[in-house]
Coordinates of C-alpha atoms and ligand atoms in Angstrom, one line a residue:
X221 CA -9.0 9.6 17.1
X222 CA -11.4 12.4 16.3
X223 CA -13.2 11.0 13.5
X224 CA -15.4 14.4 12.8
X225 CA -12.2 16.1 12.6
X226 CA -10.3 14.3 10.5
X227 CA -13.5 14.2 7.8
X228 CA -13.7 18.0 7.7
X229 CA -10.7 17.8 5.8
X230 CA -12.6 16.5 3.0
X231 CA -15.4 17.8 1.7
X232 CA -16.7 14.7 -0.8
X233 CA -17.4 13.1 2.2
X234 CA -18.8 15.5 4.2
X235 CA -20.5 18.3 1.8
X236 CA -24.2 18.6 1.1
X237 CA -24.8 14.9 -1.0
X238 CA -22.0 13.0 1.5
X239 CA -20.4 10.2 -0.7
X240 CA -19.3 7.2 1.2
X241 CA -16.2 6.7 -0.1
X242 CA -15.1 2.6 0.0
X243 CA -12.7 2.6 -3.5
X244 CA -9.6 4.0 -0.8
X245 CA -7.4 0.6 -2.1
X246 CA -7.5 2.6 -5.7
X247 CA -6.2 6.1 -4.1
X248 CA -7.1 7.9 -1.0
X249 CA -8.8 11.4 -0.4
X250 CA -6.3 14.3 -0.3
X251 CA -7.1 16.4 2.8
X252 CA -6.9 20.0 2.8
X253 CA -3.6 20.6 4.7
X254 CA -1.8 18.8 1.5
X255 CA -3.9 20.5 -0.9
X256 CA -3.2 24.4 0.5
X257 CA 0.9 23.0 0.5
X258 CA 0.4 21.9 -3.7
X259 CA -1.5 25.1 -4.3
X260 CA 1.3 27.0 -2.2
X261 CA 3.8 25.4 -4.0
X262 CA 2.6 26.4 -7.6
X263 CA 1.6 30.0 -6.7
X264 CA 4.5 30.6 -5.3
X265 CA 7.2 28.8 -6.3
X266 CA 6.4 27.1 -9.1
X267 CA 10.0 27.9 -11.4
X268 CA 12.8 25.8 -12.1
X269 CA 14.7 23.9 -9.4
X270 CA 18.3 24.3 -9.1
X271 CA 18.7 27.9 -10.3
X272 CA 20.6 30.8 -7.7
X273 CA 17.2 33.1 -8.0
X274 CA 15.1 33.6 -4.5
X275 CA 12.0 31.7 -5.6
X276 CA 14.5 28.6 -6.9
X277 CA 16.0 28.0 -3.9
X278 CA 13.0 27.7 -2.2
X279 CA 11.3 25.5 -4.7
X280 CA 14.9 23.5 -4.8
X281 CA 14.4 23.2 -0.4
X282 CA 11.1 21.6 -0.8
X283 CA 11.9 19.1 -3.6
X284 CA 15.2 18.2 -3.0
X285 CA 14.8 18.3 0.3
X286 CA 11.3 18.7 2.8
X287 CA 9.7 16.2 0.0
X288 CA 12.3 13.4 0.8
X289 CA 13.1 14.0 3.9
X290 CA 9.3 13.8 4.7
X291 CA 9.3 10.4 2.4
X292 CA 12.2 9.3 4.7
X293 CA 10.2 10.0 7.6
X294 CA 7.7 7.8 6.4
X295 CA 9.7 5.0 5.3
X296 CA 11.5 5.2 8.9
X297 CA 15.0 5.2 6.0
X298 CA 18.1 6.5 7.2
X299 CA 18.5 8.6 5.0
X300 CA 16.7 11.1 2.0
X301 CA 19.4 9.8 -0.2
X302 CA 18.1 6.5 -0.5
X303 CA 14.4 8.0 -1.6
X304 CA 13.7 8.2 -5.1
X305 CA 10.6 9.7 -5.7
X306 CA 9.1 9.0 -9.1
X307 CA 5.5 9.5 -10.9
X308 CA 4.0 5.9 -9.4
X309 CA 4.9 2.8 -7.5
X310 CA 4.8 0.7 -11.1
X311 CA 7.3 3.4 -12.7
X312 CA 9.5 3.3 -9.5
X313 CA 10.1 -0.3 -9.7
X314 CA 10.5 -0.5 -13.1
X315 CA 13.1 2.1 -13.2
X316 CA 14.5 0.0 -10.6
X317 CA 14.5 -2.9 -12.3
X318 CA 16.4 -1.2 -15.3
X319 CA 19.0 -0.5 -12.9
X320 CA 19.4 -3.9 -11.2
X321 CA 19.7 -5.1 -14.7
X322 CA 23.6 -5.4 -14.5
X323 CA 23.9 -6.9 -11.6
X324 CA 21.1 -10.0 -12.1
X325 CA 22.5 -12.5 -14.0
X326 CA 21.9 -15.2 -16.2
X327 CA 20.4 -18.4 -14.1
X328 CA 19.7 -15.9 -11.2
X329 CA 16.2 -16.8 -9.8
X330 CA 13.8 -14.1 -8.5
X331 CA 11.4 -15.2 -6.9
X332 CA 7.4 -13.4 -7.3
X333 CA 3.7 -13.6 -5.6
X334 CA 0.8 -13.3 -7.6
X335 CA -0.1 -9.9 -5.8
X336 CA -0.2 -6.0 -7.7
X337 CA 1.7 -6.4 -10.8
X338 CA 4.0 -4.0 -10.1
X339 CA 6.2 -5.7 -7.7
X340 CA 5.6 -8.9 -10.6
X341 CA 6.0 -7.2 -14.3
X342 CA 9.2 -5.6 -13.9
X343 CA 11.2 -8.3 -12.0
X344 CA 9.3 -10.8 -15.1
X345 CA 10.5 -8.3 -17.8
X346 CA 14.1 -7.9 -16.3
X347 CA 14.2 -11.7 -16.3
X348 CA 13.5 -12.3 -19.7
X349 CA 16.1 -9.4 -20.0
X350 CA 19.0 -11.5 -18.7
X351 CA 17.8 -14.9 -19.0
X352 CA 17.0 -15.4 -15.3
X353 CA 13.7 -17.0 -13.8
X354 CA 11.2 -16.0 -12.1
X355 CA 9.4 -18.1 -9.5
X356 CA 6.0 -18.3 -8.1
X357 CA 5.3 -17.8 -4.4
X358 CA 1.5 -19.1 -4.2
X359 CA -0.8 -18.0 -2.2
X360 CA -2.2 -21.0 0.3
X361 CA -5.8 -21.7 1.5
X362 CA -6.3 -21.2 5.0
X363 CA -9.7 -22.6 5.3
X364 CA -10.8 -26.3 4.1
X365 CA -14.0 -24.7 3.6
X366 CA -13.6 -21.9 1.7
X367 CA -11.0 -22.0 -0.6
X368 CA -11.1 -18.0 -1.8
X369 CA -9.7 -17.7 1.8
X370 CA -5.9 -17.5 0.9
X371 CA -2.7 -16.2 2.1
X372 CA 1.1 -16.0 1.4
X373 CA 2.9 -18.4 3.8
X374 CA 6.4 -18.3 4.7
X375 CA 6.1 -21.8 5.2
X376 CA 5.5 -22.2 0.9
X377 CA 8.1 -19.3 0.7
X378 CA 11.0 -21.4 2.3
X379 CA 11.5 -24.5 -0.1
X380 CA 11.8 -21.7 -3.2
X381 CA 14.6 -20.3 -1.7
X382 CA 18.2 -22.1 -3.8
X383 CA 21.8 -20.8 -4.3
X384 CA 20.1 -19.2 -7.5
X385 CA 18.0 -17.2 -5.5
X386 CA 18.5 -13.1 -6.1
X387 CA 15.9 -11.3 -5.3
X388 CA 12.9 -12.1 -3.7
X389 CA 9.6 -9.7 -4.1
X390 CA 6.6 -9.4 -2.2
X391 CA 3.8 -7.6 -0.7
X392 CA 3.1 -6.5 2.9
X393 CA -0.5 -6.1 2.2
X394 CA -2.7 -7.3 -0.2
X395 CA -4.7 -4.9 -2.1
X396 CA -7.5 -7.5 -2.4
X397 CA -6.9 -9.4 0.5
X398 CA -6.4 -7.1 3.3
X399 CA -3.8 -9.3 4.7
X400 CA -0.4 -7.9 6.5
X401 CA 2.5 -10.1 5.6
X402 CA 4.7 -10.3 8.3
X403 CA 7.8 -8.7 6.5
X404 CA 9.9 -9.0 9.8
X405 CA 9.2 -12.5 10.6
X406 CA 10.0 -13.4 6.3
X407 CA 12.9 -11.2 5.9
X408 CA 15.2 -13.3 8.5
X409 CA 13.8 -16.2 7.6
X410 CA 14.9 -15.9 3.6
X411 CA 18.5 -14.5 4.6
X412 CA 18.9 -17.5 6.4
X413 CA 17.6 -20.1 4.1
X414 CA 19.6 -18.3 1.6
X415 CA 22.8 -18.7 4.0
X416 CA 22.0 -22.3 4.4
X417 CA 21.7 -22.8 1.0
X418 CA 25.1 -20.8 0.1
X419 CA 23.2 -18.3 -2.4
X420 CA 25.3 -15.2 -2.6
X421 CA 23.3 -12.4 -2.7
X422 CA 19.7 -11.9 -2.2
X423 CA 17.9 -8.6 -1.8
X424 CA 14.1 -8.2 -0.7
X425 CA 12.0 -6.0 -2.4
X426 CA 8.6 -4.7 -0.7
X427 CA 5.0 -3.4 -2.2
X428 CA 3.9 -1.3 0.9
X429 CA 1.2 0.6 -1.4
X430 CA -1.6 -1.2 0.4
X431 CA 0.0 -0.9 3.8
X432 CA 0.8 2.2 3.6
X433 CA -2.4 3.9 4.8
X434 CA -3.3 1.6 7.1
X435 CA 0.2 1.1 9.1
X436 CA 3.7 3.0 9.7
X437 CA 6.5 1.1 7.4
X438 CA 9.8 0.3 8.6
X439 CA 12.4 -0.5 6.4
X440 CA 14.9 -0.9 8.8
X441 CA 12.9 -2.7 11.3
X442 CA 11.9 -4.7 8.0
X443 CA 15.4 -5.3 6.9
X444 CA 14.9 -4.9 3.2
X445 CA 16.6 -3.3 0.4
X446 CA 13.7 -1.6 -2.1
X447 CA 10.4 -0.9 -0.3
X448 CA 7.8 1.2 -2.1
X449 CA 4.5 2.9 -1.7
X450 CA 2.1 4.9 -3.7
X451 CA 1.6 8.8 -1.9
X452 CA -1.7 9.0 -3.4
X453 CA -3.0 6.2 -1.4
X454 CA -2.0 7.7 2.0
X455 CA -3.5 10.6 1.9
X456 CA -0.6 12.9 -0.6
X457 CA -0.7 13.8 -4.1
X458 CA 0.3 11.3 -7.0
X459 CA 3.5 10.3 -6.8
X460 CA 5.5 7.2 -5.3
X461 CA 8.0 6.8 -3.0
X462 CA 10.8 3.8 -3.2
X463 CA 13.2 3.3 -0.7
X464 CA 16.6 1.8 -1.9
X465 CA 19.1 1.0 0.6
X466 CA 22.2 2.7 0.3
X467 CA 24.7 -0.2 0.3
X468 CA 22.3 -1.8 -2.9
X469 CA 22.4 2.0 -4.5
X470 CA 26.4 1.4 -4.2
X471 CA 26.6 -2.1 -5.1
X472 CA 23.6 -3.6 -6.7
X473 CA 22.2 -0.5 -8.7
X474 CA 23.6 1.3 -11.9
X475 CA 22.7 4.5 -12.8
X476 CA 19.9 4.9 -15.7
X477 CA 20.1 9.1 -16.2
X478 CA 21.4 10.5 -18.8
X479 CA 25.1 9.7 -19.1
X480 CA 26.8 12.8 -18.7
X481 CA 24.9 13.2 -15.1
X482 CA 27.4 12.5 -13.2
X483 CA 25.4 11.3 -9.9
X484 CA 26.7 10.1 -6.6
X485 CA 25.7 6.6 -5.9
X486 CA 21.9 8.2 -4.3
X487 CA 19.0 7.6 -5.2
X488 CA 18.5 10.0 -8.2
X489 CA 20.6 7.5 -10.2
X490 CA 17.2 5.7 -10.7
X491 CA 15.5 9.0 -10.9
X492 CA 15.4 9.7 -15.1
X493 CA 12.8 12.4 -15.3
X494 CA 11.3 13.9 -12.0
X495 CA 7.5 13.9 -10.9
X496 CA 5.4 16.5 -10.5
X497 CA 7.5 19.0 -8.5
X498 CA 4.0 20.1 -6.5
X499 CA 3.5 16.8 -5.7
X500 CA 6.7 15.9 -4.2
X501 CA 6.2 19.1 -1.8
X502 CA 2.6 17.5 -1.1
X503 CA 4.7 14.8 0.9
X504 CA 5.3 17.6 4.0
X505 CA 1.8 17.8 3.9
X506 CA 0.8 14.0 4.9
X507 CA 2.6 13.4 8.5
X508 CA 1.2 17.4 9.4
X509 CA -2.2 15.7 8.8
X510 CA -1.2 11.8 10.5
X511 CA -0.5 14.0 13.3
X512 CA -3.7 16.1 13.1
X513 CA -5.6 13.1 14.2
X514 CA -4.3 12.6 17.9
X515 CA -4.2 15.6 20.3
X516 CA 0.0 14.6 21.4
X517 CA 0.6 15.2 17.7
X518 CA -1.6 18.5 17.8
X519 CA 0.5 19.4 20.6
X520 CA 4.0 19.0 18.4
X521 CA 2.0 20.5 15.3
X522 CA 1.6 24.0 17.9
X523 CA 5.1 23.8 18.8
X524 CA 6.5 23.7 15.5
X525 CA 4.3 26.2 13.9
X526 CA 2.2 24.2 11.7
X527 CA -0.8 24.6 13.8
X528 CA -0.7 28.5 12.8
X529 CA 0.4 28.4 9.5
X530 CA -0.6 24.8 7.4
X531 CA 2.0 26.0 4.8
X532 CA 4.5 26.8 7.2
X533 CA 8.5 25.6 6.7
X534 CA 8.3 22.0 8.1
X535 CA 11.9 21.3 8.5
X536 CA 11.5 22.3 12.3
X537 CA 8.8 19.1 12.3
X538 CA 10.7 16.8 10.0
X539 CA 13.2 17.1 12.3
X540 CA 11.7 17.5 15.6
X541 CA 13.1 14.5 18.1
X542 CA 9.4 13.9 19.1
X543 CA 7.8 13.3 15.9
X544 CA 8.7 9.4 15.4
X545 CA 7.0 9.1 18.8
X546 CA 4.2 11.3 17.8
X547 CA 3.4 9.4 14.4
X548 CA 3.6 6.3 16.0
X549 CA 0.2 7.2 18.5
X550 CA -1.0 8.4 15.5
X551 CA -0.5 5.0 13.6
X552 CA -1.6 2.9 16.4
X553 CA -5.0 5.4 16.4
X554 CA -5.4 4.4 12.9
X555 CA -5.1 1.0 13.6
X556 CA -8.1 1.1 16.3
X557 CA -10.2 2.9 14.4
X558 CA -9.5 0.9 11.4
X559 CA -10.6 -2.5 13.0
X560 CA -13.9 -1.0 14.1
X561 CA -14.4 -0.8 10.4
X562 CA -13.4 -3.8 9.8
X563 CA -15.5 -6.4 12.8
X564 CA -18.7 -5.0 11.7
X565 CA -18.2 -5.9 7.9
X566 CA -16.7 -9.2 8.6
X567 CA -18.9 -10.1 11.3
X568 CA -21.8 -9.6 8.2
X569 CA -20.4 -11.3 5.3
X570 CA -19.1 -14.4 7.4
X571 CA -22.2 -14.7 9.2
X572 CA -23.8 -18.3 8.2
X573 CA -26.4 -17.0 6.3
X574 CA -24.2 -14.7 3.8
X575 CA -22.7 -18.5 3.7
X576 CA -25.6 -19.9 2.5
X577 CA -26.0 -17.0 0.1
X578 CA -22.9 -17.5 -1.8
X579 CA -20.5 -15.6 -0.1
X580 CA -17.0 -16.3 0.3
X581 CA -14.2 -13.9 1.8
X582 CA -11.4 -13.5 -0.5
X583 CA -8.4 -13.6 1.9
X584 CA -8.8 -14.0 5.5
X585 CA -12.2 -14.0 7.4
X586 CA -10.2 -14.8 10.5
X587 CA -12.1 -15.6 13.5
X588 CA -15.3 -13.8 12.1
X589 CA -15.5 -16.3 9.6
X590 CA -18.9 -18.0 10.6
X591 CA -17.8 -21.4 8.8
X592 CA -14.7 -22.3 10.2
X593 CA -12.7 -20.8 12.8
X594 CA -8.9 -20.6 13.0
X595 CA -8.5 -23.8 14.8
X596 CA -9.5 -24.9 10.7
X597 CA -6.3 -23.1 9.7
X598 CA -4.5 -25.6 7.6
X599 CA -1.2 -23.5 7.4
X600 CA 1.8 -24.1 9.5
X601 CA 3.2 -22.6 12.6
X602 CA 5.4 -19.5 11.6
X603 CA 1.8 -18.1 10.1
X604 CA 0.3 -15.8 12.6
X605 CA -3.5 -14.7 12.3
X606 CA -4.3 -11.8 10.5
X607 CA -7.3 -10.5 11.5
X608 CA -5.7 -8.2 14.1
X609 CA -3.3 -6.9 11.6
X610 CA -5.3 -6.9 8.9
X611 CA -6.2 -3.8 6.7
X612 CA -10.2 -3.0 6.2
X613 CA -9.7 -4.3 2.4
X614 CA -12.3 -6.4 2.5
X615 CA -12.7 -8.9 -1.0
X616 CA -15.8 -11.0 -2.1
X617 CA -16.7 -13.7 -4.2
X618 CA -20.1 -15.4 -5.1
X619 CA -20.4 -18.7 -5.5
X620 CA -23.6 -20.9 -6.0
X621 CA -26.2 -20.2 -3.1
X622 CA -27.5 -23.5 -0.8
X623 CA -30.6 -21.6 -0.3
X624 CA -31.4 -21.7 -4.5
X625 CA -31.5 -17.9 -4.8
X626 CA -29.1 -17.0 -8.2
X627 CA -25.7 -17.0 -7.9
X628 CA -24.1 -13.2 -8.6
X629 CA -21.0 -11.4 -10.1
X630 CA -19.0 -9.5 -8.5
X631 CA -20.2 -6.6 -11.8
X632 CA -23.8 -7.5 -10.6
X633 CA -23.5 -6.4 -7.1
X634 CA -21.2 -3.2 -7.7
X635 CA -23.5 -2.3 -10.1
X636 CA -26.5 -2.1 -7.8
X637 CA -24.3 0.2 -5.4
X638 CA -23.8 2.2 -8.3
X639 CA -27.9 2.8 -9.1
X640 CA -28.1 3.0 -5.5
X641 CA -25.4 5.8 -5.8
X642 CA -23.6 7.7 -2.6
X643 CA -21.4 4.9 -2.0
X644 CA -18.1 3.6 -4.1
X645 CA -17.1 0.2 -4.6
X646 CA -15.3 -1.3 -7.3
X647 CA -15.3 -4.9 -8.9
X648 CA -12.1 -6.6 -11.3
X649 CA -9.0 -7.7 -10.6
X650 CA -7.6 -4.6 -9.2
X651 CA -4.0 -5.5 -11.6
X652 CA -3.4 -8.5 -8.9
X653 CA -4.1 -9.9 -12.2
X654 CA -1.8 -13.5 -11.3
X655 CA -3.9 -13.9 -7.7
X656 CA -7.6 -13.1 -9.1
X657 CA -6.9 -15.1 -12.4
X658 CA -6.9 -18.0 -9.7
X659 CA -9.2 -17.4 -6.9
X660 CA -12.1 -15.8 -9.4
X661 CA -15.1 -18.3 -9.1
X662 CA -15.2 -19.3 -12.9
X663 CA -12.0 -18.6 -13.6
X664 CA -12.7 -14.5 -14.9
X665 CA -10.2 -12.3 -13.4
X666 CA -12.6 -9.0 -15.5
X667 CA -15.5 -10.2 -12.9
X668 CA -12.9 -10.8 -10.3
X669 CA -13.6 -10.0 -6.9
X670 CA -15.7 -7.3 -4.8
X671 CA -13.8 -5.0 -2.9
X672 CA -14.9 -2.8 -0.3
X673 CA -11.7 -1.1 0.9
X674 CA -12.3 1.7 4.1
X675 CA -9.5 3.7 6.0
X676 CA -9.8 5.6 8.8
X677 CA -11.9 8.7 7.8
X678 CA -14.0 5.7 7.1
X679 CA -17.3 5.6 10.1
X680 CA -18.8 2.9 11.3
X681 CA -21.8 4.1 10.0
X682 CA -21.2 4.5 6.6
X683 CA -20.1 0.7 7.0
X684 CA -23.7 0.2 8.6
X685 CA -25.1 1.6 5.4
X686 CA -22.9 -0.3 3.1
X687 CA -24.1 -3.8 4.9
X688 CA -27.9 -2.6 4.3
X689 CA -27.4 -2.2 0.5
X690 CA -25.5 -5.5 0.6
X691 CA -28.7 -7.0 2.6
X692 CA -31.0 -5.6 0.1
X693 CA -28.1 -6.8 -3.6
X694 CA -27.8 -10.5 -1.7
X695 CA -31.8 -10.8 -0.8
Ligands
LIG739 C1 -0.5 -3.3 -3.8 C2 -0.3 -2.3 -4.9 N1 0.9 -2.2 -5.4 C3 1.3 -1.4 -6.4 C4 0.3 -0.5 -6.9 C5 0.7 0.4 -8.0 O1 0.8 1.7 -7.6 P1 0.9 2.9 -8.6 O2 -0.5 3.2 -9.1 O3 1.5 4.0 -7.9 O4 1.8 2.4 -9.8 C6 -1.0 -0.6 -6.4 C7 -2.0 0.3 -7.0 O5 -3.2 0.0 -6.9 C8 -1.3 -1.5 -5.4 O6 -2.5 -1.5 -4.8

C-alpha cells in the first residue's frame, strides 16, 4: 500500500503544521475523492428526491440507489433492500429496536456486552418496554497478571444462552480494546446452543463501527441478522449503515414510518426520516478510495472511469464482477499496514519497564505483552489470539508504579499530548460506559482509559513520535 498516496488525500495530515491524527476510533478523516462526490452532490443535484424533473432523478439514482448499493457492497448484503441508512449507528439501532418491539416478548431474554452503548441502550430500553431481560456477557481477563487485559469469550457467552434467549448483541471490535470478536466462530456456536436448548428464535445483532475501518464485514459469511457501522469512521461522511436481513425485515420487524407509507417489507420500514441526502451519495465515494490504495484496484478504478472523472457514475464499479476481488486486496493491504502500526506501539507499552511504570494494556497485549505471554492465557480453547486480528486501537491504564515515580490519569497523560500539540489522543470512556465503569483503575469511567487509535493513513513514524512523547509523559 502506498502510504504517501493515500495521505495526499488529506491535507490535516499532510499540510504545512502536519497533525498526527490518533482519535480515528472517534471518526475517520474524509479523503478528497468523497468530499468532491458531497460537494457534487449539493451543487448539482441538491433538490428533492422522488420528483419526475431531470435533476430529481439523478439525485433519486444516487440515494436510492448508488448510496445503498455501495453500503451493500460494503456490508457484502445481498441485497440494497436490506440497507437502511440512517443519521448514526446509535439512531439505526434504536430505530431498530422500536421495530423489533412487537415481536420481543414478555420473558424474552436479550442478551448484552458491556461494549459501545449503542448496541446496549436500545436493546435495555426495548426490554424495559416489554418486560424482557437483558443479560450481561462479561468481558474475561486473559492475563493473571494484568487484569485490564480483557476480552469477550464465547466460552462465558455459551452458559447465557436459555429457551428465553432472543436476541443476542455484540461487538466485532472493541472501540477501546482493539480486539476482533470472532463473529463466525460465535454465531454457529449460539444457533446451536439455542437449538439445544429448544429457544425459538434468536437473532444476532453486530456493532461493526470499530471494525469497520480496519477489516471488510461480512454479513453473510457472519450469519447475522442486523449488523451496523458508522460511515464516518471508514473514511465517508456522517451517516450509518445497518444491515437487516430480509427474512427478519419480513418476520421480525414492523414498520415505524408514518402509517399511511405504505412500504414493502425493505429496509425503509425502519427508515422514519432520511439522513443527509449528500451524505448517503458520499458512500460511492469510500470503496473508489479502498481501491485507490492498491494498484489491482487502480487498474479496475481506470476501467470503470473513475480514475478520469472522481465524480463519475459508479454504477459501472458497484457492479463490476471484479470489484469484491479487488476490495478484498485492498482490505488485506490495510490489514498489513495496520499491524506495522500496531507491533511498534505494543512492543513499547508492554515492554517491562512501561510495566514497572504503571502501565497496563486495556484489552489484549498479545504476545508483546512483556509480563506474560499467551501461554498465561487463562481463557478456554474456542478463544483464538488476537493480536493478529486485532485493530491498532490501542487502550491504557495507569496503575501504581514499582519504581515509586507517581501514579497518572489517563486526563494527566492526554493532556500533556495536548500542550505538546500536533498529535490527537483522547482519554474517557469512549460511551463503552458498562466495560470502562469496570476496568478503570479506581473505579472512574470520566478518567477512563487512554486511547491511541491509528488506521492505515497512520505511519510508522508518527507512531515513533507518539512513543517519544509517551517516553517523555511516563518519565
Ligand atoms: C463500537 C462503536 N459502536 C457504536 C458507535 C456509535 O456510532 P454513532 O456515532 O454512529 O452512533 C461507536 C462510536 O464511537 C462505536 O465506536
Amino acid at each position: 500500500m502506498d502510504v504517501a498516496k493515500a495521505r495526499s488525500q488529506y491535507p490535516i495530515l499532510t499540510g504545512p503544521q502536519p497533525f498526527i491524527y490518533a482519535d480515528n476510533a472517534g471518526g475517520s478523516q474524509v479523503p478528497k475523492t468523497v468530499v468532491s462526490r458531497m460537494v457534487d452532490y449539493l451543487l448539482n443535484t441538491n433538490v428533492q428526491v422522488g420528483a419526475d424533473y431531470v435533476p430529481s432523478k439523478v439525485a433519486t439514482r444516487r440515494v436510492m440507489e448508488e448510496g445503498p448499493t455501495a453500503a451493500k457492497i460494503l456490508m457484502n448484503a445481498a441485497s440494497a433492500d436490506e440497507i437502511v441508512l440512517g443519521a448514526s449507528s446509535t439512531m439505526n439501532v434504536e430505530n431498530l429496536a422500536q421495530g423489533l418491539t412487537g415481536d420481543i416478548k414478555a420473558g424474552d431474554e436479550i442478551i448484552i456486552t458491556g461494549e459501545h452503548e449503542a448496541n446496549g441502550g436500545p436493546w435495555k430500553r426495548l426490554a424495559t418496554r416489554v418486560g424482557a431481560t437483558t443479560i450481561l456477557w462479561p468481558h474475561r481477563p486473559l492475563h493473571s497478571a494484568n487484569p485490564y487485559a480483557v476480552a469477550l469469550v464465547l466460552d462465558d457467552l455459551l452458559p447465557l444462552i436459555t429457551a428465553r434467549t432472543r436476541l443476542v448483541a455484540f461487538t466485532s471490535c472493541s472501540n477501546i480494546l482493539g480486539s476482533v470478536v470472532p463473529v463466525a466462530d460465535i454465531v454457529p456456536a449460539v444457533r446451536a446452543k439455542a437449538k439445544e436448548m429448544g429457544a425459538p428464535k434468536v437473532e444476532v445483532c453486530v456493532d461493526a463501527v470499530a471494525y469497520a475501518p480496519h477489516k471488510k464485514v461480512d454479513v453473510r459469511a457472519w450469519d447475522v441478522d442486523y449488523c451496523v457501522f458508522s460511515c464516518y469512521k471508514i473514511y465517508g461522511a456522517h451517516v450509518s449503515a445497518m444491515y437487516v436481513r430480509s427474512d427478519a425485515l419480513k418476520n421480525s420487524v414492523s414498520s415505524v414510518v408514518h402509517h399511511f407509507l405504505k412500504v414493502p417489507e425493505v429496509a425503509y420500514k425502519i427508515m422514519p426520516g432520511g439522513p443527509g441526502y449528500e451524505s448517503v451519495y458520499a458512500i460511492t465515494g469510500v470503496i473508489p478510495y479502498l481501491l485507490s490504495l492498491t494498484p489491482d484496484g487502480e487498474k479496475l478504478l481506470e476501467e470503470t472511469g473513475l480514475l478520469q472523472d472522481a465524480t463519475a457514475d459508479s454504477m459501472p464499479l458497484l457492479t463490476n464482477p471484479a470489484l469484491p476481488a479487488a476490495l478484498d486486496t485492498s482490505w488485506a493491504a490495510i490489514a498489513a499496514h495496520d499491524h506495522g502500526l500496531l507491533a511498534p506501539l505494543l512492543a513499547f507499552l508492554t515492554h517491562p519497564d512501561q510495566w514497572a511504570r504503571g502501565v497496563r494494556i486495556a484489552g489484549d497485549g498479545g504476545a508483546f505483552n512483556g509480563q506474560s505471554g499467551d501461554e498465561d492465557r487463562t481463557v478456554g480453547a474456542a478463544f483464538k489470539p488476537h493480536v493478529a486480528g486485532r485493530a491498532p486501537t490501542v487502550s491504557f491504564v495507569m496503575v501504581e508504579s514499582s519504581n515509586g515515580k507517581p501514579q497518572l490519569g489517563s486526563k494527566q497523560i492526554v493532556e500533556y499530548f495536548d500542550k505538546k500539540g500536533g498529535i490527537g489522543i483522547r482519554y474517557g470512556h469512549f460511551y463503552a460506559f458498562t466495560l470502562v465503569s469496570k476496568i478503570a483503575p479506581g473505579g472512574d469511567p470520566a478518567d477512563g482509559v487512554v486511547r491511541i487509535s491509528l488506521v492505515h493513513y497512520n505511519t510508522v513514524a508518527e507512531v515513533e513520535r507518539i512513543i517519544e512523547v509517551l517516553k517523555e509523559v511516563l518519565a
